[in-house]
Short mmCIF file of C-alpha atoms in Angstrom, two decimals:
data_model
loop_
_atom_site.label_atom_id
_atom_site.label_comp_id
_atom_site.label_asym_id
_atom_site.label_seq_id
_atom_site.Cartn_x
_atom_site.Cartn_y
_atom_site.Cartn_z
CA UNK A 107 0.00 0.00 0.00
CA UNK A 108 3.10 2.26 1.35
CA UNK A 109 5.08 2.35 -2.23
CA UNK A 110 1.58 2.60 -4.33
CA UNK A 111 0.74 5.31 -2.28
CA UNK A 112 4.66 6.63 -3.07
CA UNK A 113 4.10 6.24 -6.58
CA UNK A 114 0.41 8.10 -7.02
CA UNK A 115 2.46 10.79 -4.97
CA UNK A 116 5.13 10.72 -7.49
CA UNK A 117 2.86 10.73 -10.53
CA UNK A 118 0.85 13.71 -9.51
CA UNK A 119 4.20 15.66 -8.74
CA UNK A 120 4.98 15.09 -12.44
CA UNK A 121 1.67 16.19 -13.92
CA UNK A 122 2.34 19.23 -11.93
CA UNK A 123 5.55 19.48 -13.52
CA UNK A 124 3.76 19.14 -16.76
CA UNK A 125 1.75 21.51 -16.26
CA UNK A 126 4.15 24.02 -15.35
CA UNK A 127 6.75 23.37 -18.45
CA UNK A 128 3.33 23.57 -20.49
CA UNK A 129 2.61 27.40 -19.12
CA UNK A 130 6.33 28.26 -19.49
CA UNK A 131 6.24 28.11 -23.21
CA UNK A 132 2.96 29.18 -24.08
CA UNK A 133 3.63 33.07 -24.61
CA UNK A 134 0.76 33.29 -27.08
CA UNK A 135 -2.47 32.09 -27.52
CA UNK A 136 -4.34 31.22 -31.15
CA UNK A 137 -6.84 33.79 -30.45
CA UNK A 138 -4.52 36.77 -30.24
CA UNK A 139 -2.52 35.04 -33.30
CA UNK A 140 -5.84 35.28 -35.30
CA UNK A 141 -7.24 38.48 -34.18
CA UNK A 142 -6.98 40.10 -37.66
CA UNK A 143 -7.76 37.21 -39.33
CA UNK A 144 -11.03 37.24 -40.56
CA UNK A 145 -13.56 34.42 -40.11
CA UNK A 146 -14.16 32.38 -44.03
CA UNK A 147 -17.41 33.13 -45.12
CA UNK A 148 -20.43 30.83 -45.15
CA UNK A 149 -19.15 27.41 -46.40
CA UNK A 150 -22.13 25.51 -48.42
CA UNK A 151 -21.48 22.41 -49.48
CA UNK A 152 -23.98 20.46 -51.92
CA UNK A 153 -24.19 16.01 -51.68
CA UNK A 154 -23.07 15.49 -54.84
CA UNK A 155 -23.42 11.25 -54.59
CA UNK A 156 -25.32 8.99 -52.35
CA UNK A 157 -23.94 5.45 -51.74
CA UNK A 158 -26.78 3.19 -51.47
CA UNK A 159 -26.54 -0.28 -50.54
CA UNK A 160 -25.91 -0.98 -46.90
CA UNK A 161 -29.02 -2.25 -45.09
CA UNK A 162 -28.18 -1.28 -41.48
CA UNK A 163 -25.87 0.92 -39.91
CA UNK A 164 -22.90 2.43 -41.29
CA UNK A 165 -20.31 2.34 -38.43
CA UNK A 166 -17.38 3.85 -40.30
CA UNK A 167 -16.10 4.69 -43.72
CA UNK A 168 -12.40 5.14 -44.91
CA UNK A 169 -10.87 7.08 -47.99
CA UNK A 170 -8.09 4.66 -50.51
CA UNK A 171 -5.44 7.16 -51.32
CA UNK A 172 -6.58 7.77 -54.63
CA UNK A 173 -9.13 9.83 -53.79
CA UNK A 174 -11.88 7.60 -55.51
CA UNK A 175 -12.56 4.69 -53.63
CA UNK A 176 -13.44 4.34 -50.48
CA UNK A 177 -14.86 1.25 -47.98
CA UNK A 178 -17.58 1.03 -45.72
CA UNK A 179 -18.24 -1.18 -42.70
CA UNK A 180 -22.06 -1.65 -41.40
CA UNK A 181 -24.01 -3.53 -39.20
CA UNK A 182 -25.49 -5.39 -41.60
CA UNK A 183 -22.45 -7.44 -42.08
CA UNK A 184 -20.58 -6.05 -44.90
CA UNK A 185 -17.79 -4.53 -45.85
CA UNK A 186 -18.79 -2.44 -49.08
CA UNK A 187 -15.97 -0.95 -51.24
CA UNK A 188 -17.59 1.97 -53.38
CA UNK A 189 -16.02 4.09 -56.57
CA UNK A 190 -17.51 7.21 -55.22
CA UNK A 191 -17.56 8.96 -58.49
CA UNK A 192 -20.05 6.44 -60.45
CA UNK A 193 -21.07 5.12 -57.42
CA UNK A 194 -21.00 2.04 -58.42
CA UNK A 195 -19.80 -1.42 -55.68
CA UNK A 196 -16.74 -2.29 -56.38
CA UNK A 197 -16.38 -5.11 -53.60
CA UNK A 198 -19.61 -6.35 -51.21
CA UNK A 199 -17.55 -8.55 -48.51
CA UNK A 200 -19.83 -10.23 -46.24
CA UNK A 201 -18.45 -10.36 -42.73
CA UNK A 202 -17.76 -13.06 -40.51
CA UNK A 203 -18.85 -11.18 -37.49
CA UNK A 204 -21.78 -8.39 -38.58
CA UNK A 205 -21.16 -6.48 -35.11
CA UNK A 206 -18.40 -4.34 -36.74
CA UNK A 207 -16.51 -0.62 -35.73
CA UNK A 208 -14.65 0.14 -37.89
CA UNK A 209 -12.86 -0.35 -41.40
CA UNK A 210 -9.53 0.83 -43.07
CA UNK A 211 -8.07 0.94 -46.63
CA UNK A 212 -4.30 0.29 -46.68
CA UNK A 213 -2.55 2.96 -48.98
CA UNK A 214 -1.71 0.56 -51.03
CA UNK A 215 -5.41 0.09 -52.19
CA UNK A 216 -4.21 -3.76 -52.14
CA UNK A 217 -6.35 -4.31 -48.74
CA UNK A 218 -8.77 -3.56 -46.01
CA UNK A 219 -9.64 -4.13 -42.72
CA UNK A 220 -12.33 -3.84 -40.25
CA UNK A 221 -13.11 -5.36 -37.05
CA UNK A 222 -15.59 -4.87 -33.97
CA UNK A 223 -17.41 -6.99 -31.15
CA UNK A 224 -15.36 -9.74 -32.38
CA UNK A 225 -12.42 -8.21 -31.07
CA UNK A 226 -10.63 -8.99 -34.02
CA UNK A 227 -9.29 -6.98 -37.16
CA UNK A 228 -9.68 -9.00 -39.79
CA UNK A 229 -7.38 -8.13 -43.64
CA UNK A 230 -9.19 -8.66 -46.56
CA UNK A 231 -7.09 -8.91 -49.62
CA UNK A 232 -8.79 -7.10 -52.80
CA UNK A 233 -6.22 -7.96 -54.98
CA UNK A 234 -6.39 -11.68 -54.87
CA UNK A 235 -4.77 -13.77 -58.04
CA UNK A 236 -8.40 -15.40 -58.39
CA UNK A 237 -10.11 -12.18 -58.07
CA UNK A 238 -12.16 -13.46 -54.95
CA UNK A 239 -11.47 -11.27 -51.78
CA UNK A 240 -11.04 -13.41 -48.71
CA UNK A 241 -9.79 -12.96 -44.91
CA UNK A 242 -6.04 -12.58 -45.39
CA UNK A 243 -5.46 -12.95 -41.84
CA UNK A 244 -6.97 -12.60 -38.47
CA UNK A 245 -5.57 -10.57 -35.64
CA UNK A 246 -6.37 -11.90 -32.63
CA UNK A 247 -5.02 -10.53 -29.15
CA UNK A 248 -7.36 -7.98 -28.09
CA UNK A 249 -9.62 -8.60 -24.81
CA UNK A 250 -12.15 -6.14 -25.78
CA UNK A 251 -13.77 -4.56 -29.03
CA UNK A 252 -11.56 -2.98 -32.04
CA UNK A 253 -12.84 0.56 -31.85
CA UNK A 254 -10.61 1.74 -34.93
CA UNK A 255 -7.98 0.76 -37.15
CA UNK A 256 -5.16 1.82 -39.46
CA UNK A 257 -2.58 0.52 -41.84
CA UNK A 258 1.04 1.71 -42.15
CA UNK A 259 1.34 -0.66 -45.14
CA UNK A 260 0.52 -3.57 -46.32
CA UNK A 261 2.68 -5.50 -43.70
CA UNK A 262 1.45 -3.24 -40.63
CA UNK A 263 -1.40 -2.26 -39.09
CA UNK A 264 -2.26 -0.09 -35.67
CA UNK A 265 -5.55 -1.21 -33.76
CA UNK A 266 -7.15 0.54 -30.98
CA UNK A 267 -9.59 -1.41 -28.19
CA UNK A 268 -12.08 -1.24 -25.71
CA UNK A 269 -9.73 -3.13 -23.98
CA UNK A 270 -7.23 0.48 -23.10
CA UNK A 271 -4.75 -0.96 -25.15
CA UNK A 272 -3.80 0.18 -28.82
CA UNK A 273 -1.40 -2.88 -30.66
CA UNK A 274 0.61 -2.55 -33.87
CA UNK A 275 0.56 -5.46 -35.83
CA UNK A 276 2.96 -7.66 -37.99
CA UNK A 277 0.15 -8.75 -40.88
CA UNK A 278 2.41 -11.31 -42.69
CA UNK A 279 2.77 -13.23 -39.63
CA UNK A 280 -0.44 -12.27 -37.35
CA UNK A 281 1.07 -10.78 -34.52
CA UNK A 282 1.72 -8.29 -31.54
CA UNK A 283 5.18 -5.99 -32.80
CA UNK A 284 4.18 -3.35 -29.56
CA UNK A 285 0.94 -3.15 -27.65
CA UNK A 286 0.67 0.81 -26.58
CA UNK A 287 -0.58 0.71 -23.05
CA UNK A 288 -1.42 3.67 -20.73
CA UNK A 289 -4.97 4.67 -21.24
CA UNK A 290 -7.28 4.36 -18.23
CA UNK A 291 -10.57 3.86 -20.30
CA UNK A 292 -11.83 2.20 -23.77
CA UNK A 293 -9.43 3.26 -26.60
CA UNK A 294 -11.90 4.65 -29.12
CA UNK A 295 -10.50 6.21 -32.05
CA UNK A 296 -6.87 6.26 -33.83
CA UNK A 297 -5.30 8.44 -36.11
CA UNK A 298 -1.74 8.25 -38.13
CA UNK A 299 0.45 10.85 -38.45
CA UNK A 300 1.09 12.38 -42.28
CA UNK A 301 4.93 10.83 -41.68
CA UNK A 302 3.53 7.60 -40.30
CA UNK A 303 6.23 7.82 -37.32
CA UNK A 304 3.65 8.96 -34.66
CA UNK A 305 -0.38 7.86 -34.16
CA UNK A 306 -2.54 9.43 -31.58
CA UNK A 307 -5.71 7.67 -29.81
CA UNK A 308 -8.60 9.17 -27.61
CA UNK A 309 -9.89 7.62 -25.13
CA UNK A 310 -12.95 7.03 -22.90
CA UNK A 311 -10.84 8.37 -19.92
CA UNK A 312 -10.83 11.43 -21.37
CA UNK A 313 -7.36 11.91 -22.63
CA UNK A 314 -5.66 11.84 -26.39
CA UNK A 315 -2.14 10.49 -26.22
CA UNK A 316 0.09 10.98 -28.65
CA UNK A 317 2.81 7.37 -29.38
CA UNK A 318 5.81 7.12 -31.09
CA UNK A 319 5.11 3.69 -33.04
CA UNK A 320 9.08 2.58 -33.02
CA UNK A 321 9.87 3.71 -29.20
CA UNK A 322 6.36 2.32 -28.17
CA UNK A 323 6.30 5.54 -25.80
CA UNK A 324 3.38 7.77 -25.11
CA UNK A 325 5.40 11.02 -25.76
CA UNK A 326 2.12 13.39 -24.68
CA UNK A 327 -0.75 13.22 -23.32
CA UNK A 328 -3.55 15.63 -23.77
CA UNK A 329 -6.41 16.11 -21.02
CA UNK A 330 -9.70 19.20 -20.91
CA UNK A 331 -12.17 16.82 -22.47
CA UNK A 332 -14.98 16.61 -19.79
CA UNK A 333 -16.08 13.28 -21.31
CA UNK A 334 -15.31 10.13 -23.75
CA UNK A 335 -13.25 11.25 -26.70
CA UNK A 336 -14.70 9.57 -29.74
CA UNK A 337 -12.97 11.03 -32.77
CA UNK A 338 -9.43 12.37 -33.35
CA UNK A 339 -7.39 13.19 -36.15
CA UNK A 340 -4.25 14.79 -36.97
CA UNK A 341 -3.91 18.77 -38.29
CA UNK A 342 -3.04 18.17 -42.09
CA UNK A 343 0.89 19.01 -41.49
CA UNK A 344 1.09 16.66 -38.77
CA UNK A 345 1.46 19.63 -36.00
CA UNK A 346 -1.77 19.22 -34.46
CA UNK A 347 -4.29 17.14 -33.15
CA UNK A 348 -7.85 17.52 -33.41
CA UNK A 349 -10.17 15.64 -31.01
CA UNK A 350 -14.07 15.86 -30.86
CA UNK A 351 -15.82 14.22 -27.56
CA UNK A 352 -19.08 13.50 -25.69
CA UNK A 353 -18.88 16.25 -23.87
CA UNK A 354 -20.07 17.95 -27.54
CA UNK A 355 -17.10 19.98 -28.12
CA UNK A 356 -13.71 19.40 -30.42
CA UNK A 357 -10.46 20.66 -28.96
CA UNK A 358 -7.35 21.69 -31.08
CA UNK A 359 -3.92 20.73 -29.62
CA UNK A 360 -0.54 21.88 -30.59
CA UNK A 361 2.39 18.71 -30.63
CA UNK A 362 5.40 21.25 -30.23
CA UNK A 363 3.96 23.28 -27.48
CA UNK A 364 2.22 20.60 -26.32
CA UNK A 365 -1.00 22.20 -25.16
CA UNK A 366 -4.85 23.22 -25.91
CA UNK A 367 -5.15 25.96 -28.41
CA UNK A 368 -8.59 26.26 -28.91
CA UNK A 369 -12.45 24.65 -28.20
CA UNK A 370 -14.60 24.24 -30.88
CA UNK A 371 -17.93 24.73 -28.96
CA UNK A 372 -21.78 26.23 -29.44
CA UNK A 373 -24.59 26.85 -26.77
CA UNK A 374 -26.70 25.25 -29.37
CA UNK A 375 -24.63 22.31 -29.74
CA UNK A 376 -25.53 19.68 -26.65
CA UNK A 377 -24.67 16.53 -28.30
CA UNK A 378 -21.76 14.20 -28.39
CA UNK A 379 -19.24 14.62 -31.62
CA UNK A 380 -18.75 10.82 -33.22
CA UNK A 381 -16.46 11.90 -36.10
CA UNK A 382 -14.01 14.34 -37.50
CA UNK A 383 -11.73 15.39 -40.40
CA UNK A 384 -10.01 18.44 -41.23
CA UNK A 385 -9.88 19.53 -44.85
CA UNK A 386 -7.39 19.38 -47.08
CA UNK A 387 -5.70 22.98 -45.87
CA UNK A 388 -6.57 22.78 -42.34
CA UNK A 389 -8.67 26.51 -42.38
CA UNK A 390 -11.83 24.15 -42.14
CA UNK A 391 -12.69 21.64 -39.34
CA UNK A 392 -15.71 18.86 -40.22
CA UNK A 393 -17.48 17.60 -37.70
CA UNK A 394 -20.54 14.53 -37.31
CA UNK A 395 -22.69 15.11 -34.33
CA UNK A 396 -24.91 12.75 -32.71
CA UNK A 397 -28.00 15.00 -34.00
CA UNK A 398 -27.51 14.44 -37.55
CA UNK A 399 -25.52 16.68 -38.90
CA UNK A 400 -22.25 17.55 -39.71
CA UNK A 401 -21.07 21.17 -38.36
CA UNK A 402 -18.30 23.00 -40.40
CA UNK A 403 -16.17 25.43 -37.88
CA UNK A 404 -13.28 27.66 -38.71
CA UNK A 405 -10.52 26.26 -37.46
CA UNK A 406 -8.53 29.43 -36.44
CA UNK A 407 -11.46 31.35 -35.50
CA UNK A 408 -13.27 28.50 -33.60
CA UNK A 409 -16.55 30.08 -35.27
CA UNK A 410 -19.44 27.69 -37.09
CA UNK A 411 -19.19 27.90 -40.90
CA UNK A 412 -21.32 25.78 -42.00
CA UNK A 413 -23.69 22.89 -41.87
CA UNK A 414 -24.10 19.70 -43.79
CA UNK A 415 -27.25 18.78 -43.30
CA UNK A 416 -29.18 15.39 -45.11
CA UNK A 417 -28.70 12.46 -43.22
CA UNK A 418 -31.92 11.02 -41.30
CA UNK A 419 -29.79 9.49 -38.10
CA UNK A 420 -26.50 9.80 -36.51
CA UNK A 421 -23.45 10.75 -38.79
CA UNK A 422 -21.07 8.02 -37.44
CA UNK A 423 -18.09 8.86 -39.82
CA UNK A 424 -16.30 11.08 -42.05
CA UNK A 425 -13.48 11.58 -44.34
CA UNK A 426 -12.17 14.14 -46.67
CA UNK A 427 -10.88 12.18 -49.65
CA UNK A 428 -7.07 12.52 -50.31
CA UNK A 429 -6.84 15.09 -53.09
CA UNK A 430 -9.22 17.48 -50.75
CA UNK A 431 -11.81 17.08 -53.25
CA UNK A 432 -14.70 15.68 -51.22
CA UNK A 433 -15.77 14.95 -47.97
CA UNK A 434 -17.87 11.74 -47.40
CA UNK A 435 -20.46 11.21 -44.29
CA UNK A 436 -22.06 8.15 -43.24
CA UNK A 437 -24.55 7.51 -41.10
CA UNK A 438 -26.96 5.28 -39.20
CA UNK A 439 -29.44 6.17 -41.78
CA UNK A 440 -27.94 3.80 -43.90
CA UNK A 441 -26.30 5.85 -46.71
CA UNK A 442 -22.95 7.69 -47.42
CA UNK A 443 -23.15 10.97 -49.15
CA UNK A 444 -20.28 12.74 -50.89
CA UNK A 445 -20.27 16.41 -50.67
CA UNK A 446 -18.12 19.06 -51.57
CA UNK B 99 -5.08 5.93 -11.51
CA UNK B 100 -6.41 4.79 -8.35
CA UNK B 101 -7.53 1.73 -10.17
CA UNK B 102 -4.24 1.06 -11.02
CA UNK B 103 -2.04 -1.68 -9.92
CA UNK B 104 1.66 -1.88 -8.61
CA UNK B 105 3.04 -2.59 -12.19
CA UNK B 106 0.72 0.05 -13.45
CA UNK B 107 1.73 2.74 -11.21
CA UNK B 108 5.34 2.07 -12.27
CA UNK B 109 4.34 2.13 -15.90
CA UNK B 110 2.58 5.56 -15.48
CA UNK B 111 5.67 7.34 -13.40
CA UNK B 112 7.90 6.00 -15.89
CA UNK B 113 5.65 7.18 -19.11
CA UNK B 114 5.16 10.85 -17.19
CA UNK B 115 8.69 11.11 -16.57
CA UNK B 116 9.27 10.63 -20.21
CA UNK B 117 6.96 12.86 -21.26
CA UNK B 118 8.22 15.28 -19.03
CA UNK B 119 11.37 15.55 -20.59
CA UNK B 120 9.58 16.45 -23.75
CA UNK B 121 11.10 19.62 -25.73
CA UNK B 122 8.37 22.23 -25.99
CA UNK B 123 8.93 24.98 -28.26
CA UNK B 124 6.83 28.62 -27.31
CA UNK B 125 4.15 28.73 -28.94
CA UNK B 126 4.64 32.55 -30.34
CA UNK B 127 6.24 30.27 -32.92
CA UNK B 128 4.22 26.96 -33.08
CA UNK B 129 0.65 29.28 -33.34
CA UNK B 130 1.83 31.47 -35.93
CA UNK B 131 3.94 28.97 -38.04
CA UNK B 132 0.18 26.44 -37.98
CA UNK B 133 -1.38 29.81 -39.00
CA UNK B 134 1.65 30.38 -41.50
CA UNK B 135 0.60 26.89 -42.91
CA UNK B 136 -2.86 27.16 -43.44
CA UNK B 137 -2.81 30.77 -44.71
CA UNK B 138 0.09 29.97 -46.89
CA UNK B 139 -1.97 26.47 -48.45
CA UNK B 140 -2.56 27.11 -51.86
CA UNK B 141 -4.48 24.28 -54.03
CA UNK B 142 -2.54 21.74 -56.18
CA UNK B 143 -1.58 23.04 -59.43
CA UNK B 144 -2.77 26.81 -58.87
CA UNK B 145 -0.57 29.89 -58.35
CA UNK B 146 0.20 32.27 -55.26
CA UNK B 147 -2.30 35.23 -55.65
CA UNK B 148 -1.15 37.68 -53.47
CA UNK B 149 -3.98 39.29 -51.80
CA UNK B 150 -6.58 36.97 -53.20
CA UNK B 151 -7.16 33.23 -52.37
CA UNK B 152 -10.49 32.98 -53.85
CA UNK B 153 -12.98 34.53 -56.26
CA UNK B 154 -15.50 36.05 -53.76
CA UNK B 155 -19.14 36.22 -55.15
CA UNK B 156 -21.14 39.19 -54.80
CA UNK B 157 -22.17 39.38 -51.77
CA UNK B 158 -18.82 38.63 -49.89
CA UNK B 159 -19.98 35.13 -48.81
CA UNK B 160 -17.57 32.49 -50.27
CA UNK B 161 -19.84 29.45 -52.01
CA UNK B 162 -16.97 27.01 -51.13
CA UNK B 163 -14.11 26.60 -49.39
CA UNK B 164 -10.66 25.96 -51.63
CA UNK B 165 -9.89 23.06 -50.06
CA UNK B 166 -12.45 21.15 -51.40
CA UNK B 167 -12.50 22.59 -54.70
CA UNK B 168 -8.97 22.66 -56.91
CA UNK B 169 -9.02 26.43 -58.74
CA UNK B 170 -8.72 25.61 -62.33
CA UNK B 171 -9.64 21.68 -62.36
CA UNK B 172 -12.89 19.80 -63.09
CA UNK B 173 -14.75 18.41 -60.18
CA UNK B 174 -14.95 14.57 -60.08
CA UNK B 175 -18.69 15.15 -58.91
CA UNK B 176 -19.88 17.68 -61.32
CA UNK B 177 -23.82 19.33 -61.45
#
């Protein structure tokens, strides 16, 4: 009892410490940076395609690097690979397990993923020499449910859990290169960073922690959230993290000074955020909401912009293609809907 | 962390310490080089015009944002 008591004694000296090397260096804040900046104009965006084919519940959605295709996971057990432009099904996979997350395209466009209440991710290859796609391999390890996943190639893969662990992955051979322990709640959302040497996760304790995937170190951890952090995603040059939480707000964080910059927040707005992407230049910040729509904000001036309005129940995901293009939502309603 | 175990606590002193030791820069330069970057983004393919990112409609309200729409290229998702 003596030494645990020693340690929590220890660990709250060093958050202090934290705290106070955070203060030294911030000299500035991003709304005195910004004052003469003036807020972008209203942003109105039209859905230009609607992906229709899932029966059920679209749980997540991910952009292939070329801008064009992109894959969808729902509860209605597949795994639905789309050409967004024609709109046309490339791939229907059925699933194994129809309780699923999350999906992921590798950049390679050679393969996705997806997992869930299995608490497995499971790699489909697309490219297969008989033209079938089947379960490449299974990755097994995780004691709770894959909340999120993303590849690094086409031989690695980062997973995130309910079980407060995240785990990158050796494909070829189907197992555990570094599990990333240190979260004190369910690990609910991932992100990789434009260099793919860093990912961050948020968590259901409240915190987004940013890893170093070859040390296997949490190098910072980011706190303010007042509930479950759902979504995160990195500032396009990798500088920033974005977060979006429960407790209906998104939160801006800057990596080299290591600390808050700004809350993305409305009076109007009482529901929890379940998605987020910035676009392509980082000025705009797109946001799904529990209450069906997507809210565009300013990302300097922390101001709304914007609202995508169409779906008929809870965005659960969104992307902004690769090329900046487009921005795809997809929702409980059933549907995905490219805008721009 | 009062959940935590022996091993745990251990873990979590040894992960603060190293993020402790983290180098943070002041942010008089991180904010205004992440404002630098966005204000500075110009779409692929277009050039710098000074002064002017955008057309602006009448009205002053921009239609949409440059980010999602390359100056000078066709839309993959036309009308």
């Amino acid at each position: 009892m003596g030494e645990i008591e020693e340690l929590r004694k220890e660990a709250d000296s060093l958050k202090d410490q934290i705290t106070a090397a955070r203060k030294a260096v911030q000299d500035t804040t991003l709304q005195e940076a910004v004052a003469s900046i003036t807020v972008v104009g209203r942003v109105q965006m039209k859905t230009r395609k609607t992906l229709r084919g899932h029966l059920a519940k679209i749980y997540a959605m991910h952009w292939g690097a070329d801008a064009k295709l992109c894959v969808s996971a729902s509860q209605d057990g597949k795994l639905i690979v789309w050409d967004s432009i024609t709109t046309n099904k490339v791939n229907a996979i059925p699933l194994k397990s129809s309780w699923v997350m999350t999906c992921a395209y590798a950049p390679s466009g050679n393969l996705v993923a997806c997992g869930g209440l299995d608490n497995m991710c499971s790699i489909y290859n697309l490219k297969g020499k008989d033209g079938n796609v089947k379960v490449m391999r299974e990755l097994a390890a995780h004691t709770g449910y894959l909340s999120c996943c993303r590849f690094l190639s086409d031989s690695e893969i980062i997973t995130s859990s309910g079980d407060c662990t995240c785990v990158l992955w050796d494909i070829e051979t189907g197992t555990q290169k570094t599990i990333f322990a240190g979260h004190q709640g369910d690990c609910m959302s991932l992100a990789v960073s434009p260099d793919f040497n860093f990912f961050i996760s948020g968590a259901c304790d409240f915190t987004a922690k940013l890893w170093d995937i070859r040390e296997g170190q949490c190098r910072q951890t980011f706190g303010g959230h007042e509930s479950d952090i759902n979504a995160i995603g990195f500032f396009p040059n990798g500088n920033a993290v974005i977060t979006g939480s429960d407790d209906a707000t998104c939160k801006l964080y800057d990596l080299r000074a290591d600390q808050e910059l700004i809350t993305y927040q409305d009076s109007g707005i009482m529901c929890g955020v379940t998605s987020l992407a910035p676009s392509f230049s980082g000025r705009l910040l797109l946001a799904g909401y529990d209450d069906f729509n997507v809210n565009i904000w300013d990302a300097l001036k922390a101001e709304r912009v914007g609202v995508l309005a169409g779906h008929d129940n809870r965005v659960s995901c969104i992307g902004v293609s690769a090329d900046g293009m487009a921005c795809c939502t997809g929702s409980w309603d059933s549907f995905l809907k490219i805008w721009n | 962390m009062d959940e935590m175990d022996l091993p745990q606590m251990k873990k979590e002193v040894e992960s603060l310490k190293y993020q402790l030791a983290f180098k943070r820069e002041k942010s008089s330069k991180t904010v205004t080089d992440l404002v630098k970057w966005i204000e500075d983004w110009r779409p692929r393919g277009s050039l710098p015009q000074p002064g002017a990112d955008e057309e602006q409609p009448v009205g002053g309200e921009r239609k949409v944002h440059p980010s999602l729409e390359e100056t000078g290229h066709q839309s993959n998702y036309p009308d």
